[in-house]
Amino acid sequence: MAELHHIRNYINGQIARPANRRAFEDVDPATGTVFALVDEASEEDVDAAVGAARRALRGAWGRMDADVRAVLLDRVAAGIEARFDSFLAAEVADTGKPVSLASSLDIPRGAANFRAFASVLKHHAGEFFATRWHGSDAINYTLRKPKGVIAVVCPWNLPLLLMTWKVAPALACGNCVVVKPSEETPATATLLGEVMREAGIPDGVYNVVHGFGPGSAGEHLTRHPGVDAITFTGETGTGGAIMKAAADGVRAVSFELGGKNAGVVFADADFDRAVDDTARAVFLNSGQICLQAERLYVERPIFDRFVAALVAKAEALRAGPPGDAATSLGPLISLEHRRKVLSYFDRAREEGASVVTGGGAIAMPGELAGGAWIAPTVWTGLPESSAVVREEIFGPCVHVRPFDEEEEAVELANDSPYGLAAMLYTGHVSRAHRVAARLDAGIVWVNSWFLRDLRTAFGGTKQSGLGREGGIHSLEFYTELKNVCVRL
Ligand code: NAD
Ligand code: 6OD
């Protein structure tokens, strides 16, 4: 058997071997085979990464003009594009997602994040006030200073996209970062280190430590006293654990957490658009997108037709090798995650759901037989109190329920401990604005889904998150605002 390729930590501008020489396996979820070994960062390695970040902050990076930083970030974007195929191969091997998806979403957004935040930084204006107070004249103006060393803790569902969505604004604002990628998807973070070096980003500005959460690199990093702020995307429960770690030293956190997003489809909507968009919102990336819809409420006159059309979309998806252009459905991230999703499939059946399509694992031929494949699934007929309707599943599955009145639809959609995103389909302009304002979510997509503008506020209400990122909102988190008052 050929020796496995190693994915290493990236510390102080160098590919680094771990002090403890421990490694864990990186599994291709499409086949279930181990394709790489990943060095697990020890507490010592995390300490070295945080130390390197601190030194870079005090050194060349800390002294660099914002305009020069922006030029370097544009170079990082170009570097990702120049190595597009390597990023694509790494992302596809780690996640099993179809090449068609990774090449149109994940990798281009990796580059776009750097360009967007370089531009936000260049075009941001500070505050200025001419002040007269008790007979004295003064001017007041604001400066934005980097927050310091930022820990970036990432999930596995859109690895490069979600990591760069935080690394790019953090660096644009002059911070240094230590990234802890998900243990499931380590590859693109280390590859990005190589791009950083080629782009001329000084050593220590971008560091990567691999490992797990509790008792491993995730916990070592978030507890490290040299970390000034923590930005995290992942499960709500993990957010709680990180918040406790951040309490030591009263460090700032920005959290993008779990969800149970609802979509509301009115009978006056453009039917085909609503079906196309909601099918994407349910099944894209095998349902492993935080903005995914797992609950749909459809106005009764179109309910049966809508369910049939959604089922047709589900059944048209083609599971297959990620590299095949015809593949439109990938596996789940792991067999462990599939066990969790299948437990909800069992529960739905036990609670009397009508399984309109799907409802189980998919048996795949040949080398795909060991992968985490699962059928796109549509249920109807469950009570709203069911765990299947209330808890985040994070798979290609959805419960669809009819409603009769606008008020009822709003109440059903809002009855959740989560509030990340909501979808609304209607052809009635006043209703669109009225209902959008009432839906309890940080992001409302009207006659659309996942149509991103990186300048907009992104984040969740209730247990779906804390704070907002995107555009100026990212600058708010990644900088300290300082007011300077000068007497004239
Ligand atoms: P997760 O919370 O299990 O893990 C996320 C990261 O946290 C991983 O790198 C993990 O190693 C690390 N971690 C785990 N425990 C830790 C601890 N105690 N201390 C420090 N680090 C720790 O999440 P996941 O399974 O990787 O991702 C799926 C979840 O992410 C879903 O709940 C999904 O909704 C959520 N998500 C939310 C958004 C959003 O924008 N709101 C985006 C993507 C994913
Ligand atoms: O598009 C983004 O910037 C973003 N944060 C998407 C999150 C998707 C969650 O899985």
XYZ file of C-alpha atoms and ligand atoms in Angstrom:
542
model
C 0.000 0.000 0.000
C 1.316 3.473 -0.882
C 2.348 5.665 2.059
C -0.384 8.094 3.074
C 0.020 11.759 2.434
C 0.373 13.900 5.623
C -1.583 17.061 6.319
C 0.546 19.213 8.606
C 0.063 22.166 10.901
C 1.188 25.529 9.565
C 2.912 27.650 12.170
C 4.973 30.818 11.765
C 5.109 30.511 7.981
C 6.320 26.899 8.099
C 4.808 23.483 7.649
C 5.307 22.204 11.191
C 5.638 18.675 12.604
C 3.693 18.229 15.855
C 5.691 18.123 19.064
C 3.951 14.866 20.092
C 4.080 13.183 16.636
C 0.394 12.243 16.953
C -1.723 11.920 13.853
C -5.318 11.030 13.016
C -6.965 9.710 9.877
C -8.621 11.770 7.169
C -11.420 9.746 5.614
C -12.988 10.253 2.193
C -16.726 10.181 2.984
C -17.594 9.059 -0.543
C -15.723 5.761 -0.107
C -15.038 5.469 3.618
C -11.310 5.004 2.930
C -8.480 6.775 4.719
C -6.621 8.935 2.222
C -4.357 11.037 4.469
C -2.987 11.356 7.982
C -3.380 14.624 9.834
C -0.916 15.825 12.457
C -2.726 16.570 15.710
C -1.439 19.772 17.282
C -0.414 19.454 20.921
C -0.842 22.164 23.541
C 2.784 23.126 22.825
C 2.049 23.523 19.098
C -0.973 25.696 19.843
C 1.186 27.787 22.123
C 3.785 28.142 19.343
C 1.081 29.217 16.880
C -0.380 31.814 19.248
C 3.144 33.073 20.044
C 3.962 33.389 16.337
C 0.736 35.309 15.773
C 1.547 37.679 18.642
C 5.044 38.352 17.294
C 3.689 39.041 13.788
C 1.194 41.463 15.271
C 3.971 43.385 16.958
C 6.176 43.134 13.872
C 5.803 43.814 10.151
C 2.085 43.016 9.951
C 1.173 45.291 12.826
C 3.065 48.167 11.231
C 1.840 47.615 7.681
C -0.418 50.202 6.044
C -3.978 49.001 5.494
C -3.620 49.648 1.734
C -0.615 47.345 1.534
C -2.483 44.662 3.489
C -5.331 44.977 1.005
C -2.932 44.441 -1.915
C -1.585 41.298 -0.231
C -5.102 39.971 0.344
C -5.901 40.471 -3.341
C -2.775 38.405 -4.033
C -4.061 35.662 -1.735
C -7.302 35.611 -3.773
C -5.263 35.306 -6.972
C -3.170 32.564 -5.343
C -6.280 30.503 -4.574
C -7.388 30.907 -8.178
C -3.942 29.921 -9.459
C -4.141 26.718 -7.414
C -7.834 26.186 -8.082
C -7.419 22.505 -9.012
C -5.433 21.669 -5.871
C -8.011 23.354 -3.637
C -10.794 21.594 -5.515
C -9.168 18.169 -5.171
C -8.479 18.725 -1.459
C -12.016 19.935 -0.718
C -13.653 17.133 -2.676
C -11.492 14.457 -1.018
C -12.299 15.838 2.446
C -16.059 16.289 1.952
C -17.075 13.966 -0.914
C -19.128 16.823 -2.361
C -19.657 16.864 -6.127
C -16.957 18.654 -8.099
C -19.716 20.645 -9.788
C -20.643 22.149 -6.408
C -17.157 22.692 -5.006
C -15.992 24.314 -8.244
C -18.950 26.694 -8.456
C -19.351 27.560 -4.757
C -16.644 26.572 -2.284
C -13.426 27.423 -4.103
C -14.563 30.623 -5.887
C -15.937 31.935 -2.572
C -12.569 31.179 -0.944
C -11.014 33.710 -3.320
C -13.974 36.105 -3.289
C -13.842 36.473 0.496
C -10.308 37.936 0.306
C -11.213 40.363 -2.491
C -14.417 41.460 -0.782
C -12.860 42.242 2.587
C -9.807 43.928 1.056
C -12.315 46.196 -0.649
C -14.497 46.766 2.445
C -11.399 47.891 4.277
C -10.319 50.265 1.514
C -13.730 51.896 1.266
C -14.552 52.227 4.909
C -14.820 55.770 6.266
C -14.360 56.538 9.972
C -16.439 58.929 12.087
C -15.621 62.595 12.501
C -17.328 65.226 14.679
C -16.639 68.917 15.114
C -17.364 69.448 18.806
C -18.157 72.540 20.865
C -18.544 71.906 24.566
C -18.534 74.418 27.446
C -16.835 76.974 25.240
C -14.098 74.637 23.960
C -13.707 73.508 20.367
C -12.441 70.073 19.504
C -12.480 67.473 16.791
C -13.376 63.865 17.524
C -12.437 61.063 15.186
C -12.305 57.296 15.317
C -9.473 54.902 14.655
C -9.936 51.200 14.095
C -7.237 49.078 15.701
C -6.883 45.318 15.178
C -8.321 43.242 17.996
C -5.162 41.142 18.193
C -4.763 37.380 17.911
C -7.975 35.793 16.679
C -8.862 32.111 17.064
C -10.895 30.915 14.067
C -12.674 27.616 14.816
C -14.327 26.082 11.765
C -16.901 23.417 10.802
C -16.712 20.824 8.018
C -19.622 21.647 5.750
C -18.097 24.425 3.586
C -14.510 24.258 4.832
C -12.640 26.777 2.667
C -15.622 29.098 2.239
C -16.402 29.398 5.951
C -12.765 29.589 7.061
C -11.874 32.376 4.606
C -15.122 34.196 5.422
C -13.510 34.841 8.818
C -9.784 34.817 8.034
C -10.138 37.428 5.266
C -11.804 40.175 7.359
C -9.614 39.338 10.356
C -6.443 39.876 8.281
C -7.886 42.870 6.443
C -8.316 44.549 9.812
C -4.687 43.857 10.739
C -5.174 40.908 13.091
C -3.223 37.653 13.084
C -5.092 34.352 13.172
C -4.758 30.816 14.433
C -7.210 28.603 12.555
C -8.533 25.314 13.903
C -10.195 23.593 10.939
C -12.649 20.779 11.520
C -10.979 17.434 12.124
C -13.133 16.132 9.249
C -11.845 18.641 6.682
C -8.277 19.754 7.397
C -6.796 19.873 3.885
C -7.598 23.294 2.442
C -6.464 25.205 5.564
C -2.889 23.963 5.243
C -2.948 24.539 1.502
C -3.996 28.122 2.169
C -0.825 28.508 4.257
C 1.232 27.861 1.144
C -0.760 30.496 -0.747
C -0.234 32.977 2.101
C 3.509 32.457 1.947
C 3.623 32.835 -1.837
C 1.503 35.994 -1.594
C 4.020 37.583 0.776
C 1.929 37.479 3.954
C 4.534 37.704 6.755
C 5.286 34.632 8.873
C 3.003 34.182 11.871
C 0.054 36.120 10.456
C -1.801 32.956 9.417
C -1.375 29.764 11.426
C -3.198 26.430 11.331
C -3.452 23.893 14.147
C -5.212 20.615 13.424
C -7.060 18.428 15.867
C -10.338 17.832 17.640
C -12.408 19.937 20.051
C -12.435 18.978 23.737
C -9.032 17.997 25.123
C -7.400 18.758 21.778
C -6.407 21.686 19.571
C -9.887 23.318 19.677
C -9.976 23.542 23.445
C -6.258 24.380 23.780
C -6.721 27.256 21.364
C -9.934 28.725 22.748
C -8.605 28.522 26.330
C -5.233 30.033 25.389
C -4.759 33.333 27.268
C -2.860 34.769 24.282
C -6.015 34.696 22.143
C -7.841 38.037 22.177
C -11.094 37.028 20.449
C -12.739 33.892 19.117
C -14.804 33.536 15.987
C -16.608 30.228 15.667
C -18.940 28.454 13.281
C -20.480 25.172 14.370
C -23.044 23.583 16.617
C -24.905 25.578 19.221
C -23.684 23.277 22.031
C -20.061 23.793 21.006
C -20.693 27.543 20.964
C -21.785 27.273 24.610
C -18.568 25.423 25.557
C -16.422 28.005 23.735
C -18.303 30.853 25.398
C -17.356 29.422 28.788
C -13.708 29.246 27.682
C -13.921 32.852 26.453
C -15.220 34.020 29.833
C -11.676 33.643 31.184
C -10.152 36.954 30.218
C -13.562 38.298 29.092
C -12.744 37.747 25.434
C -15.067 38.696 22.592
C -16.859 35.991 20.604
C -18.654 35.904 17.285
C -20.798 32.811 16.769
C -22.529 31.354 13.732
C -24.406 28.351 15.103
C -27.041 25.753 14.311
C -30.478 26.244 12.826
C -33.810 24.726 11.898
C -34.703 27.072 9.092
C -38.250 27.435 7.847
C -39.509 28.237 4.379
C -42.985 29.665 3.782
C -44.539 29.228 0.340
C -47.720 31.141 -0.472
C -50.094 30.009 -3.203
C -49.460 33.273 -5.086
C -45.725 32.512 -5.464
C -44.014 31.777 -8.762
C -44.480 28.028 -8.346
C -41.498 26.826 -10.357
C -39.126 29.294 -8.714
C -40.362 28.276 -5.255
C -39.862 24.596 -6.055
C -36.407 25.134 -7.607
C -35.180 27.296 -4.752
C -36.579 25.214 -1.924
C -35.217 22.016 -3.507
C -31.773 23.628 -3.550
C -32.273 24.902 -0.011
C -33.109 21.404 1.198
C -30.735 19.186 -0.786
C -27.656 21.231 -1.806
C -24.481 19.865 -0.210
C -26.647 16.954 0.971
C -28.480 19.350 3.250
C -25.312 20.241 5.148
C -25.575 24.010 4.866
C -26.501 26.126 7.842
C -28.968 28.071 5.677
C -30.721 24.874 4.673
C -34.514 24.565 5.013
C -35.589 21.614 7.144
C -39.191 22.846 7.603
C -41.463 23.999 4.810
C -44.918 25.503 5.290
C -46.944 25.553 2.074
C -50.337 27.212 1.569
C -52.990 24.522 1.304
C -54.280 25.116 -2.264
C -50.848 24.266 -3.708
C -49.687 21.824 -1.029
C -50.145 18.504 -2.886
C -48.736 19.838 -6.156
C -45.785 21.393 -4.323
C -44.914 18.202 -2.428
C -45.080 16.205 -5.668
C -42.792 18.694 -7.436
C -40.293 18.724 -4.550
C -40.262 14.921 -4.504
C -39.591 14.892 -8.261
C -36.585 17.174 -7.655
C -35.336 14.891 -4.870
C -35.690 11.814 -7.017
C -33.874 13.463 -9.919
C -30.712 13.944 -7.845
C -27.892 11.643 -8.908
C -25.625 10.174 -6.233
C -22.293 9.135 -7.680
C -18.544 9.652 -7.748
C -17.786 13.255 -6.757
C -15.642 13.715 -9.870
C -18.439 12.846 -12.329
C -19.980 15.915 -13.909
C -23.410 14.233 -13.703
C -23.246 13.741 -9.914
C -25.551 16.111 -8.068
C -25.737 14.429 -4.654
C -22.717 13.732 -2.450
C -22.499 11.676 0.722
C -22.844 13.014 4.250
C -19.584 14.050 5.901
C -19.073 10.775 7.798
C -20.637 7.471 8.768
C -21.026 8.880 12.273
C -23.042 11.833 10.994
C -25.109 9.431 8.868
C -25.932 7.412 12.014
C -27.252 10.615 13.607
C -29.317 11.567 10.545
C -30.690 8.031 10.187
C -31.777 8.088 13.832
C -34.092 10.989 12.886
C -35.294 9.005 9.867
C -36.262 6.154 12.258
C -37.883 8.578 14.618
C -39.957 10.159 11.844
C -41.328 6.727 10.932
C -42.022 5.832 14.571
C -43.909 9.086 15.049
C -46.142 8.347 12.069
C -44.628 10.515 9.330
C -45.622 9.862 5.793
C -42.279 9.223 4.041
C -43.054 10.651 0.628
C -39.596 9.843 -0.723
C -36.305 8.536 0.634
C -36.129 7.590 4.290
C -32.903 5.575 4.476
C -29.313 5.012 3.430
C -28.468 4.422 -0.231
C -26.539 1.292 -1.231
C -23.848 2.372 -3.678
C -21.848 0.099 -5.956
C -18.124 -0.630 -6.040
C -15.721 1.619 -4.169
C -18.565 3.929 -3.089
C -20.145 1.112 -1.036
C -18.331 2.207 2.144
C -19.386 5.862 1.853
C -21.895 7.820 3.949
C -24.646 7.894 1.316
C -28.198 8.736 2.239
C -31.405 9.271 0.295
C -32.956 12.738 -0.118
C -36.025 12.541 2.066
C -39.368 14.335 2.251
C -41.828 13.807 5.093
C -45.329 15.063 5.752
C -47.780 14.496 8.591
C -45.646 15.026 11.698
C -46.796 17.161 14.631
C -44.802 20.352 15.199
C -43.769 18.945 18.597
C -41.783 16.127 16.945
C -38.013 16.207 17.474
C -37.716 15.722 13.703
C -39.444 19.086 13.202
C -37.767 20.888 16.118
C -34.135 19.728 16.141
C -31.405 20.404 13.608
C -30.714 17.251 11.575
C -28.229 18.637 8.987
C -29.072 16.192 6.227
C -30.934 16.169 2.879
C -34.356 16.007 4.476
C -37.381 18.189 5.061
C -40.805 18.106 6.693
C -43.563 19.830 4.703
C -46.820 20.995 6.301
C -49.815 22.866 4.911
C -51.122 26.169 6.319
C -54.261 28.215 5.696
C -53.563 31.741 6.967
C -50.594 34.121 6.798
C -50.691 34.543 10.575
C -50.539 30.792 11.102
C -47.545 30.475 8.726
C -45.613 33.165 10.614
C -46.353 31.509 13.961
C -45.289 28.078 12.728
C -42.082 29.398 11.182
C -41.153 31.350 14.318
C -41.863 28.530 16.754
C -38.246 27.368 17.061
C -35.342 27.852 19.458
C -33.279 28.773 16.372
C -33.387 31.789 14.075
C -30.675 31.763 11.448
C -32.460 32.024 8.108
C -35.981 31.932 6.704
C -37.311 31.695 3.148
C -40.419 33.326 1.850
C -42.043 32.807 -1.550
C -44.877 35.065 -2.638
C -45.868 37.108 -5.652
C -47.487 39.752 -3.452
C -45.077 42.614 -2.779
C -46.735 43.948 0.396
C -46.992 40.476 1.852
C -43.307 39.884 1.054
C -42.238 42.907 3.117
C -44.827 42.342 5.861
C -43.945 38.705 6.442
C -40.183 39.237 6.006
C -40.294 41.766 8.838
C -42.106 39.313 11.113
C -40.001 36.212 10.496
C -37.709 35.678 13.439
C -34.391 35.087 11.678
C -31.151 36.954 11.027
C -31.508 36.478 7.270
C -34.725 36.323 5.239
C -34.518 35.195 1.624
C -37.500 36.493 -0.381
C -38.119 34.583 -3.626
C -34.467 33.556 -3.390
C -32.029 31.429 -1.456
C -28.297 31.779 -0.728
C -27.983 34.768 -3.038
C -25.047 36.368 -1.264
C -23.706 39.879 -1.111
C -20.696 39.817 1.216
C -21.362 43.370 2.388
C -24.610 42.340 4.099
C -25.072 41.382 7.755
C -24.899 37.632 8.284
C -25.804 35.848 11.522
C -28.566 34.330 13.567
C -31.058 35.227 16.261
C -31.899 33.089 19.330
C -29.687 29.979 19.545
C -28.404 30.404 15.985
C -25.654 32.807 16.862
C -24.220 35.840 18.487
C -23.236 38.926 16.529
C -23.114 39.619 12.820
C -20.351 39.393 10.255
C -20.194 40.619 6.652
C -19.097 44.022 5.315
C -18.829 46.663 8.005
C -20.201 44.199 10.592
C -17.030 42.136 10.219
C -14.977 45.288 10.768
C -16.972 45.848 13.965
C -15.955 42.458 15.333
C -12.361 42.340 14.107
C -11.374 45.826 15.278
C -11.395 47.884 18.435
C -12.875 51.281 17.832
C -10.898 54.063 19.431
C -12.091 57.637 19.753
C -9.532 60.450 19.679
C -10.579 63.891 20.929
C -8.288 66.814 19.980
C -8.859 70.220 21.543
C -8.395 72.975 18.994
P -19.023 21.339 15.727
O -19.539 22.340 16.679
O -19.087 19.909 16.097
O -17.486 21.611 15.405
C -17.054 22.847 14.880
C -15.597 23.060 15.268
O -15.497 23.220 16.680
C -14.668 21.909 14.897
O -13.463 22.448 14.422
C -14.474 21.203 16.224
O -13.276 20.477 16.317
C -14.475 22.377 17.187
N -14.827 22.060 18.573
C -15.690 21.117 19.013
N -15.780 21.173 20.357
C -14.954 22.177 20.775
C -14.620 22.714 22.044
N -15.163 22.257 23.168
N -13.748 23.744 22.086
C -13.201 24.244 20.957
N -13.477 23.758 19.729
C -14.351 22.745 19.627
O -19.776 21.622 14.351
P -19.660 20.793 13.010
O -20.315 19.465 13.235
O -18.275 20.855 12.514
O -20.550 21.659 11.996
C -21.925 21.499 11.831
C -22.672 22.518 12.652
O -22.250 23.816 12.278
C -24.171 22.527 12.437
O -24.807 22.698 13.672
C -24.419 23.748 11.567
O -25.693 24.319 11.668
C -23.374 24.662 12.088
N -23.051 25.696 11.106
C -23.531 26.956 11.297
C -23.258 27.963 10.369
C -23.793 29.366 10.522
O -23.385 30.233 9.745
N -24.665 29.631 11.475
C -22.491 27.664 9.253
C -22.031 26.357 9.081
C -22.305 25.378 10.026
O -22.089 32.691 2.648
C -21.579 32.920 3.750
O -20.840 33.873 3.968
C -21.854 32.006 4.861
N -21.365 32.378 6.058
C -22.539 30.879 4.632
C -22.823 29.923 5.627
C -23.292 28.722 5.276
C -23.480 27.733 6.269
O -23.331 26.545 6.091
